[in-house]
XYZ file of C-alpha atoms in Angstrom:
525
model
C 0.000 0.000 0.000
C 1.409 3.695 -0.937
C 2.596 5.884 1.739
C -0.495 8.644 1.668
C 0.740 12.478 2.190
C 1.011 12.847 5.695
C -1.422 14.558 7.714
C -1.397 18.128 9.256
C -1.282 18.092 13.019
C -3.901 20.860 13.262
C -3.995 20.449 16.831
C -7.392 18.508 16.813
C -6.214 15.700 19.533
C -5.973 18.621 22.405
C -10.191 19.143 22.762
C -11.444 16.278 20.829
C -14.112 14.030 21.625
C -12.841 10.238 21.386
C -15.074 7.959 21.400
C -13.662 3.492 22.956
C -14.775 0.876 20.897
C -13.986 -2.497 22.033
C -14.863 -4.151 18.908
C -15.696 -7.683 20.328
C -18.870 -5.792 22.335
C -19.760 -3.217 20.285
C -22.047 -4.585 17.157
C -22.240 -7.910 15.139
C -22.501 -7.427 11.603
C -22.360 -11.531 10.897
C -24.502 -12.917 13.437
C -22.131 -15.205 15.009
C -22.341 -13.410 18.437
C -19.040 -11.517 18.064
C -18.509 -7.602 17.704
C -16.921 -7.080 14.281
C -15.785 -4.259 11.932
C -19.047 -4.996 9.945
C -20.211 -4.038 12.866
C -18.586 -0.664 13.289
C -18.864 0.029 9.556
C -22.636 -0.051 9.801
C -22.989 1.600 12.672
C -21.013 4.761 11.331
C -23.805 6.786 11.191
C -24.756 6.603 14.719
C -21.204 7.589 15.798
C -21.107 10.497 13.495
C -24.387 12.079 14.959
C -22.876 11.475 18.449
C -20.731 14.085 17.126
C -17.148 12.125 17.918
C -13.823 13.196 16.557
C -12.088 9.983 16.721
C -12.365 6.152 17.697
C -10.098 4.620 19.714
C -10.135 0.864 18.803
C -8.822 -1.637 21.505
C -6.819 -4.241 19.908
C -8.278 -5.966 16.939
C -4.891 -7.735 15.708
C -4.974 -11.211 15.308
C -5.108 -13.083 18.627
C -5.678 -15.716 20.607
C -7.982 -13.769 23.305
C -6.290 -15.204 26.509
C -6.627 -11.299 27.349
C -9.424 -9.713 25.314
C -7.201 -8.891 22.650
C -4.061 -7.983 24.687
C -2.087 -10.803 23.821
C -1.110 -10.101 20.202
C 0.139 -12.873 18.206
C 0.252 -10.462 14.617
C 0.453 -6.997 14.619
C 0.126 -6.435 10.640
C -3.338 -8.510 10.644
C -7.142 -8.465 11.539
C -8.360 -11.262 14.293
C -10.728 -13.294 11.938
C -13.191 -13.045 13.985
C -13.473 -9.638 13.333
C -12.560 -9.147 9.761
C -9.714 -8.818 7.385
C -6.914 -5.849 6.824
C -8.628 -4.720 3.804
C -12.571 -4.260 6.045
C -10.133 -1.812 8.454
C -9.057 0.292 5.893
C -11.984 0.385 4.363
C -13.501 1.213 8.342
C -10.690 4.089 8.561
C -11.132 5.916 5.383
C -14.994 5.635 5.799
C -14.978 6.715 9.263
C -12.290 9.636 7.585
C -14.933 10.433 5.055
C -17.406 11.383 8.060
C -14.670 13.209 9.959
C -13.780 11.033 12.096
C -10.281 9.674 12.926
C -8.778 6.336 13.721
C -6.880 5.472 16.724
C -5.203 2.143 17.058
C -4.341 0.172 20.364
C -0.275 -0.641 20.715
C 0.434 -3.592 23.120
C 4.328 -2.658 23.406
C 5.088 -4.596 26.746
C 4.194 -7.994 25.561
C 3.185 -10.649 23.148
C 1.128 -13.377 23.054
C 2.454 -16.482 23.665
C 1.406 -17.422 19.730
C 3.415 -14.904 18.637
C 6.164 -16.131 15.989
C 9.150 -14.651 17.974
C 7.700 -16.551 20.839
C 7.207 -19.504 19.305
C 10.756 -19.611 18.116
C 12.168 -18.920 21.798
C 10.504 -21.610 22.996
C 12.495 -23.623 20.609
C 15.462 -22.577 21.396
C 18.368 -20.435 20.446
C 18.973 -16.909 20.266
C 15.385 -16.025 19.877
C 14.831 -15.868 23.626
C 16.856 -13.223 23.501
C 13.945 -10.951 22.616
C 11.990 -11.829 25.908
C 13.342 -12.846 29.714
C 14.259 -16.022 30.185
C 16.483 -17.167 33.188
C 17.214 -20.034 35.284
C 15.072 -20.212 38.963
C 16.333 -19.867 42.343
C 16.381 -22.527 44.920
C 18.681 -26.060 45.042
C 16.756 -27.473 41.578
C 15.709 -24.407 40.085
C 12.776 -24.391 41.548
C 11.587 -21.188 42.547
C 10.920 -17.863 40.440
C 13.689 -16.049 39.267
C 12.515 -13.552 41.455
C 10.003 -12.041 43.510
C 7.876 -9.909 40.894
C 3.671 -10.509 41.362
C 1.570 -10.431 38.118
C -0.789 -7.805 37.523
C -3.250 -10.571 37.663
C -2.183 -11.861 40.342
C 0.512 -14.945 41.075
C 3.774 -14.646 40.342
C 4.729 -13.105 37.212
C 6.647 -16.060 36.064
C 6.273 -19.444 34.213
C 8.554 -22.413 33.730
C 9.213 -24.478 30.769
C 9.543 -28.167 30.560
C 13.708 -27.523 30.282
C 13.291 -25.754 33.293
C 13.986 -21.863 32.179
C 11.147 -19.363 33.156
C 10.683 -16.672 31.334
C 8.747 -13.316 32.389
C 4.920 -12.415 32.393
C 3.567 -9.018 33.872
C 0.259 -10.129 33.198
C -0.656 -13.587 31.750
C 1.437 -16.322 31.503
C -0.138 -16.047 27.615
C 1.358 -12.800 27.321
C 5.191 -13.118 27.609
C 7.060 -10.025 28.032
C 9.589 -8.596 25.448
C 13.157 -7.482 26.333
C 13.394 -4.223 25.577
C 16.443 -3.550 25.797
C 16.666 -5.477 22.428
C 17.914 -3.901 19.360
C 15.304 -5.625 17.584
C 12.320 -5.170 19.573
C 12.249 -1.517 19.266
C 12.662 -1.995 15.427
C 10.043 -3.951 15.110
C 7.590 -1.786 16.961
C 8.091 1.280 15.111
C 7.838 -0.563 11.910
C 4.340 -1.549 13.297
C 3.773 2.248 13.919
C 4.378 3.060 10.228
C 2.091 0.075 8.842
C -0.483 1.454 10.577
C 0.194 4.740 10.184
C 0.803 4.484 6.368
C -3.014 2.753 6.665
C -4.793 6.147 7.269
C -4.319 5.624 11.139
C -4.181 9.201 12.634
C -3.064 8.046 16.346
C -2.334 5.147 18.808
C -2.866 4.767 22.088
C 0.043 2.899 23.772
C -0.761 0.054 26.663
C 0.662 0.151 29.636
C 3.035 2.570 28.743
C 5.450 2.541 31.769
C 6.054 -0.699 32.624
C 8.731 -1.448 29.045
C 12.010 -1.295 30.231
C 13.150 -3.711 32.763
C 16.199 -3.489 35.161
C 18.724 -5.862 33.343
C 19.388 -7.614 36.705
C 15.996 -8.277 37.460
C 16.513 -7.714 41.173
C 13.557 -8.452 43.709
C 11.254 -5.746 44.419
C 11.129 -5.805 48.005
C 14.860 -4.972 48.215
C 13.770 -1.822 47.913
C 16.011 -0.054 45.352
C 15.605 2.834 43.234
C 14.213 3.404 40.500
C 11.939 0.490 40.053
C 12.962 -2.661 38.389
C 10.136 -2.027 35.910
C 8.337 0.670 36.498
C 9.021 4.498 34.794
C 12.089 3.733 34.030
C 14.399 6.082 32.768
C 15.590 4.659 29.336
C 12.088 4.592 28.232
C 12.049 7.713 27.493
C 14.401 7.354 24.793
C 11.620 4.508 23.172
C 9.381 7.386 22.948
C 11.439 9.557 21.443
C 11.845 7.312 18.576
C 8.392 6.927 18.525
C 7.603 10.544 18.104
C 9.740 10.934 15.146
C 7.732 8.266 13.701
C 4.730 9.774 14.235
C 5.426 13.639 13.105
C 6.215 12.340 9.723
C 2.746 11.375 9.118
C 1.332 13.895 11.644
C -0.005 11.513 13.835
C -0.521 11.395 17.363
C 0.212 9.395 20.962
C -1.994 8.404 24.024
C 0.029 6.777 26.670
C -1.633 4.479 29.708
C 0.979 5.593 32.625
C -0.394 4.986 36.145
C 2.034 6.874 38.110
C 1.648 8.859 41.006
C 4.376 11.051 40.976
C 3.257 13.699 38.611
C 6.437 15.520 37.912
C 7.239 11.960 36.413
C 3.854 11.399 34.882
C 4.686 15.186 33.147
C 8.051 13.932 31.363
C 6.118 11.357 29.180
C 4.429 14.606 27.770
C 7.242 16.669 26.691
C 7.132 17.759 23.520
C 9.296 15.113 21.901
C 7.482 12.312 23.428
C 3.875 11.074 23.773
C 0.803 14.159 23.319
C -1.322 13.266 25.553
C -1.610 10.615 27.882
C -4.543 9.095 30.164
C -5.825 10.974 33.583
C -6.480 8.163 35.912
C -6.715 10.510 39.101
C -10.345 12.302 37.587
C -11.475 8.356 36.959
C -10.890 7.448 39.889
C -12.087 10.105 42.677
C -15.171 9.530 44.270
C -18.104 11.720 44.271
C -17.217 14.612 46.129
C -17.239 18.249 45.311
C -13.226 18.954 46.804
C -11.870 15.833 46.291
C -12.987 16.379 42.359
C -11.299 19.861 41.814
C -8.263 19.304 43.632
C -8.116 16.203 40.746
C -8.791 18.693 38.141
C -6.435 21.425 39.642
C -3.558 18.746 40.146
C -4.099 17.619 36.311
C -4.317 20.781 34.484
C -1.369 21.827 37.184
C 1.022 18.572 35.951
C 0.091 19.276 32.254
C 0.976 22.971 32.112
C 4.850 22.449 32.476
C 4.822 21.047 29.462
C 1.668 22.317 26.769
C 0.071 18.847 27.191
C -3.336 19.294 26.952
C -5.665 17.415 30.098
C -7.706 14.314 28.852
C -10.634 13.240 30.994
C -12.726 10.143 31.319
C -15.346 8.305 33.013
C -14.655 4.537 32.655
C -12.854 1.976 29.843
C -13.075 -1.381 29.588
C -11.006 -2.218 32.359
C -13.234 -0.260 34.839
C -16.764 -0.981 36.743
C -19.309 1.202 34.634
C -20.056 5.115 35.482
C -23.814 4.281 36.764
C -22.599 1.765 39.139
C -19.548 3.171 41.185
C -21.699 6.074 41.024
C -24.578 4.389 42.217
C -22.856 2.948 45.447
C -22.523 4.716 48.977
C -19.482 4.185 48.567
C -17.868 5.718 45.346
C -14.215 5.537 45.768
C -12.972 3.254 43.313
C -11.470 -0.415 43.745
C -11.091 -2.654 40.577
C -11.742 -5.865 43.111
C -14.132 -5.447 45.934
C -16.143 -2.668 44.840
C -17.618 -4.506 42.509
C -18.635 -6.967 45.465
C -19.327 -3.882 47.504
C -22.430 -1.602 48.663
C -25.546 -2.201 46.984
C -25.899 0.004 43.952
C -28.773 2.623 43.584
C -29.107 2.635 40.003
C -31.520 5.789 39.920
C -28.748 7.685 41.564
C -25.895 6.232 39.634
C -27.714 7.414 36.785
C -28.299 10.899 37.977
C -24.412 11.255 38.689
C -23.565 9.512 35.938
C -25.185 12.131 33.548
C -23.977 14.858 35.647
C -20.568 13.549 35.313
C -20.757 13.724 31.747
C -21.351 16.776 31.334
C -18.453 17.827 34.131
C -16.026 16.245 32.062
C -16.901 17.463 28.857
C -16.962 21.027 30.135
C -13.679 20.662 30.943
C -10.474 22.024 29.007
C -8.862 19.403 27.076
C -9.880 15.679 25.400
C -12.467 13.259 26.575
C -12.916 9.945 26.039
C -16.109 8.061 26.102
C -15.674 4.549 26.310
C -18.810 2.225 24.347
C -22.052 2.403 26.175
C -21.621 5.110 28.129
C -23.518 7.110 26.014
C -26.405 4.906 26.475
C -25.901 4.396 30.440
C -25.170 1.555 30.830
C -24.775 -0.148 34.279
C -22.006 -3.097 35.065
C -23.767 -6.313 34.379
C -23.359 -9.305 36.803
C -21.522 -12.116 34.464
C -22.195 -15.546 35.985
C -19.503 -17.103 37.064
C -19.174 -20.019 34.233
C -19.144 -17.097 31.463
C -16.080 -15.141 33.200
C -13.651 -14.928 30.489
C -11.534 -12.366 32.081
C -8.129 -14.180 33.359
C -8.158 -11.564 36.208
C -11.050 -13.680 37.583
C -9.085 -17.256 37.883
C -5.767 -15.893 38.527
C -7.295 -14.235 41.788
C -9.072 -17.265 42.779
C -11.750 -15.666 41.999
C -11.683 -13.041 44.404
C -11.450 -10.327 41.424
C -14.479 -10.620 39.281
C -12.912 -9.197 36.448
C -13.868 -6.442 33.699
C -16.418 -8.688 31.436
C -19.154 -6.427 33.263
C -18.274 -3.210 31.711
C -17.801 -5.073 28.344
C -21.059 -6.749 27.546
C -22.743 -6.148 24.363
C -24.196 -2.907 23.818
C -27.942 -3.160 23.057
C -28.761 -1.128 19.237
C -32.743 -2.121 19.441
C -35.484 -2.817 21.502
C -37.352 -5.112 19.564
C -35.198 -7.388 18.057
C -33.422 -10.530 19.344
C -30.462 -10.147 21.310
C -31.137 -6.052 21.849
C -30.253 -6.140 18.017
C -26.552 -6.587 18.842
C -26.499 -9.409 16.399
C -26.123 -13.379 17.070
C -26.092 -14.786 20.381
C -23.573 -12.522 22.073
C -20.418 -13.940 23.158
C -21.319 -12.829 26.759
C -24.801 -12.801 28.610
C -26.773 -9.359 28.122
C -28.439 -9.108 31.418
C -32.482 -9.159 31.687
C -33.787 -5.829 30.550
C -30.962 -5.128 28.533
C -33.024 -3.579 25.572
C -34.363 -0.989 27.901
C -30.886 0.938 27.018
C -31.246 0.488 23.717
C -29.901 3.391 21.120
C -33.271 3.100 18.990
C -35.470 4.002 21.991
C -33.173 6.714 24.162
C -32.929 8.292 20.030
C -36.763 8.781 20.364
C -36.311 10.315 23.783
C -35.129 14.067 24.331
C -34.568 13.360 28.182
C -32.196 10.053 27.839
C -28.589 9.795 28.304
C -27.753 9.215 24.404
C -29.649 12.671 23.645
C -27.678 14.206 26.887
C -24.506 12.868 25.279
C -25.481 14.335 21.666
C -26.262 17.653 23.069
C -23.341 17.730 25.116
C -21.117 17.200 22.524
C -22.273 19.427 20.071
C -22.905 22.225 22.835
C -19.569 21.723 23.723
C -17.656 24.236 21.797
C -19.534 26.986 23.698
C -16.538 26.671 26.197
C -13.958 27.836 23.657
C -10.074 26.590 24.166
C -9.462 28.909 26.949
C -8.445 28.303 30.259
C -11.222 27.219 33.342
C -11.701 30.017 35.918
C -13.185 28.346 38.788
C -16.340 30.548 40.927
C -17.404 31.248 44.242
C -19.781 28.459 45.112
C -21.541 26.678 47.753
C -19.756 23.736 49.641
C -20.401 20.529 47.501
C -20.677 22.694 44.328
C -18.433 23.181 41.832
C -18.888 25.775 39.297
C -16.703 27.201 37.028
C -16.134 29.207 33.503
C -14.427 29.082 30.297
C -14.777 31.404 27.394
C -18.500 32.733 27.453
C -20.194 29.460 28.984
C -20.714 28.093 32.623
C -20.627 24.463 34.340
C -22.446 24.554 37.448
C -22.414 20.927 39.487
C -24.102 20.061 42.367
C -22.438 17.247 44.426
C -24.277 18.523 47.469
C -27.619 17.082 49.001
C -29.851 20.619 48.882
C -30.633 22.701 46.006
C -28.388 25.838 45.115
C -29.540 28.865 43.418
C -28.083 29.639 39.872
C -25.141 32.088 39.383
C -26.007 35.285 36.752
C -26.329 33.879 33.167
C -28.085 34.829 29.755
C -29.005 31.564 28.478
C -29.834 28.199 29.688
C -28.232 25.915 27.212
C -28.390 22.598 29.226
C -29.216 20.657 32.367
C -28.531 17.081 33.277
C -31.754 17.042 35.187
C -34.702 19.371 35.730
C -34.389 21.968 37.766
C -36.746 22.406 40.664
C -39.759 24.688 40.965
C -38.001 27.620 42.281
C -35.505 27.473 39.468
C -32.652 26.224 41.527
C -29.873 23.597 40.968
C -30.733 19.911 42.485
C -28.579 17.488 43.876
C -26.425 15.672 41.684
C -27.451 17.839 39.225
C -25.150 19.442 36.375
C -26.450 22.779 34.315
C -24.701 24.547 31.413
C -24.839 28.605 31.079
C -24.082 31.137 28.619
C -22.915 34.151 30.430
């Protein structure tokens, strides 16, 4: 395939509108039960009058799903059961024609244990080079090289029949690569450029700071510094490659870094590294009016060093779904036992949830939507013999994994299977359809039509910077260019601050005009 002429980075990644699909969930265009690009393809329209700017794809590369996708055995093709090369670039320049850009998913830590390279380290030679292999500790061997846990939990190594292990941070199905391997970083940024060279106008990159490994592999609980795999230094230079890639064809970078520190979260932002890169701290806070804006004043704080712009999101794939943490007394967030915690009120979930939505997308910067959100979807309970997620049996089943947040979206009321398709590949719970996109379409008050409105309202804020009001405790209420967000987190109604226009409300106001609880409001000043 020719090279196209690359694009011009007009600067449309720092306020867009991004929009998750996970492709396996989101519609079947074949009937068998299983997301596809058919799928997407047909269901262009709909994303277009949701007003997105891009779609952020999770991984639909070849694979043999021990992860959901994660655990890539071919970069360069389509997982059958969702298409062929030629349907996604078809998918990209129709979603282009519509105005809407492509982002990929890069899995840069690991592999899947199908993987050729793999494959042919298993076998022997100097292919194991390109992953960690080493002999175990104790008198035979016997025990882990060292001490490092899985991300799934167990140790976060496996050993062969000849009696090497070799290194998983996740599952033992998803071997780690060796970074520091001449040929590992080749190979990645050749990826970049297939994709790129497809139409693909960005990437997000998985688990972004966990690469680079200290050489020695030394145990974790000796305590050193910096962490044997964790934000380590030299991956900065990675990046840096990877940037160069990507300003030839003016594309564009979303890291995954979990890090606390935010003066180290800030250096994967400079300007020769990734643009933008997720805001776990905003996903994460509970609802409470303080604990919210010191989240937004700490992000838009860490980005400014740097001219990153803020991104801002609700809930992914990996996380229990808006409505329901929202919907529990207890909001903080816990990917384990919250999902096994405090009975959720849906009705209030749902009130927050919308709320939320239009907090974030107020906000300067990009959002992301993930799949369903839109539609408000709560988690769905997944009985236990459908659990695909290895999160759940590597726990021992303590962790009930992230299939709830990924069932099947529901398209239409009256038709089998919410008109997802075949029989979907996981359980749509009982009343399903009552989210579906045909009927909240026909309704002005549902959460698609707040999510529509929202979006296209949402250039009323301008690019300008937020200037935060005097408010009531639990409120938060701030402006940007000529507009106003107004949220009340607090349990009593507030009254409005001076505007012009209403131009939209989460939830009706009460009978004196005022501001509910859990109640968001948009203003023109």
């Amino acid at each position: 395939m020719g090279q196209p002429t690359p694009a011009t980075d007009d600067g449309w990644w720092r306020s867009a509108v991004i929009y998750q699909v996970y492709v396996r969930s989101f519609a079947d265009g074949d009937g068998d039960g299983t997301g596809d690009l058919a799928g997407v393809r047909a269901r262009l329209p709909y994303l277009a009058e949701l007003g997105v700017d891009a779609l952020w794809f999770t991984p639909w590369y070849r694979s043999p799903m021990k992860d959901g996708g994660y655990d890539v055995a071919d970069y360069r093709a389509i997982d059958p059961a969702f298409g062929t090369l030629a349907e996604a670039e078809k998918l990209i320049a129709e979603a282009r024609e519509r105005g809407i850009r492509t982002i990929v998913d890069i899995v840069p830590n690991h592999v899947s244990a199908q993987h050729p390279w793999f494959r042919a380290a298993l076998a022997g030679g100097p292919g194991r080079e390109l992953f960690h292999f080493r002999p175990g500790r104790g008198e035979h061997g016997e025990l882990p090289p060292n001490d490092w846990q899985s991300e799934f939990g167990g140790p976060a190594w496996t050993r062969l029949p000849d009696g090497d292990w070799y290194l998983h941070l996740f599952a033992p199905e998803q071997p780690d690569l060796n970074w520091a391997h001449p040929a590992v970083r080749q190979e990645h940024e050749d990826i970049l450029r297939f994709w790129f060279e497809r139409g693909v106008a960005g990437v997000r990159v998985d688990s972004a700071a966990l690469l680079a490994k200290d050489p020695e592999l030394p145990d974790v609980t000796d305590g050193r510094a910096p962490h044997p795999y964790v934000d380590r230094d030299e991956l900065h230079d990675v990046y840096r490659a990877w940037r160069a890639v990507a300003d030839e064809y003016g594309a564009v970078f979303v890291g995954e870094v979990w890090l606390p520190d935010t003066e180290r979260f800030a250096r994967y932002l400079r300007p020769d590294e990734l643009h933008t890169a997720f805001n776990f701290s905003f996903l994460t806070c509970p609802w409470d009016a303080d604990r919210l804006r010191t989240s937004i004043d700490d992000t838009l704080a860490e980005h400014a060093p740097v001219g990153a712009p803020a991104t801002w999101v609700l809930c992914n794939h990996d996380v229990t779904r808006t409505v329901t943490r929202y919907g529990r007394a207890d909001t903080g967030f816990d990917f384990a036992t919250k999902a096994f915690g405090t009975p959720t009120d849906l009705a209030l979930g749902t009130r927050r949830a919308r709320a939320a939505a239009l907090l974030s997308l107020a906000l300067p910067g990009a959002v992301y939507v993930y799949q369903g959100e839109e539609l408000g979807l709560p988690e769905a309970d997944i009985p236990l013999d459908r659990i695909e997620d290895p999160m759940h049996a590597r726990s021992g089943g303590t962790d009930p994994g992230r299939d709830g947040c990924r069932v099947p979206l529901p398209w239409a009321a009256g038709e089998p299977h919410a008109g997802f398709g075949g029989d979907p590949w996981l359980p749509q719970p009982d009343g399903w359809a009552a989210y579906a996109a045909d009927r909240q379409a026909e309704d002005p008050g549902s959460m698609l039509s707040l999510y529509r409105a929202a979006i296209r309202l949402r250039p009323e804020f301008g690019d300008g910077p937020l200037t935060w009001l005097p408010a009531p405790d639990g409120v938060l209420a701030f402006t940007r260019a000529e507009a106003l967000c107004v949220v009340n987190l607090a349990d009593t109604p507030v009254d409005l601050p001076v505007h012009t226009e209403l131009l939209l409300h989460s939830g009706p106001l009460d009978t004196a005009g005022r501001l509910p609880g859990d109640t968001a409001v948009w203003l023109r000043a």
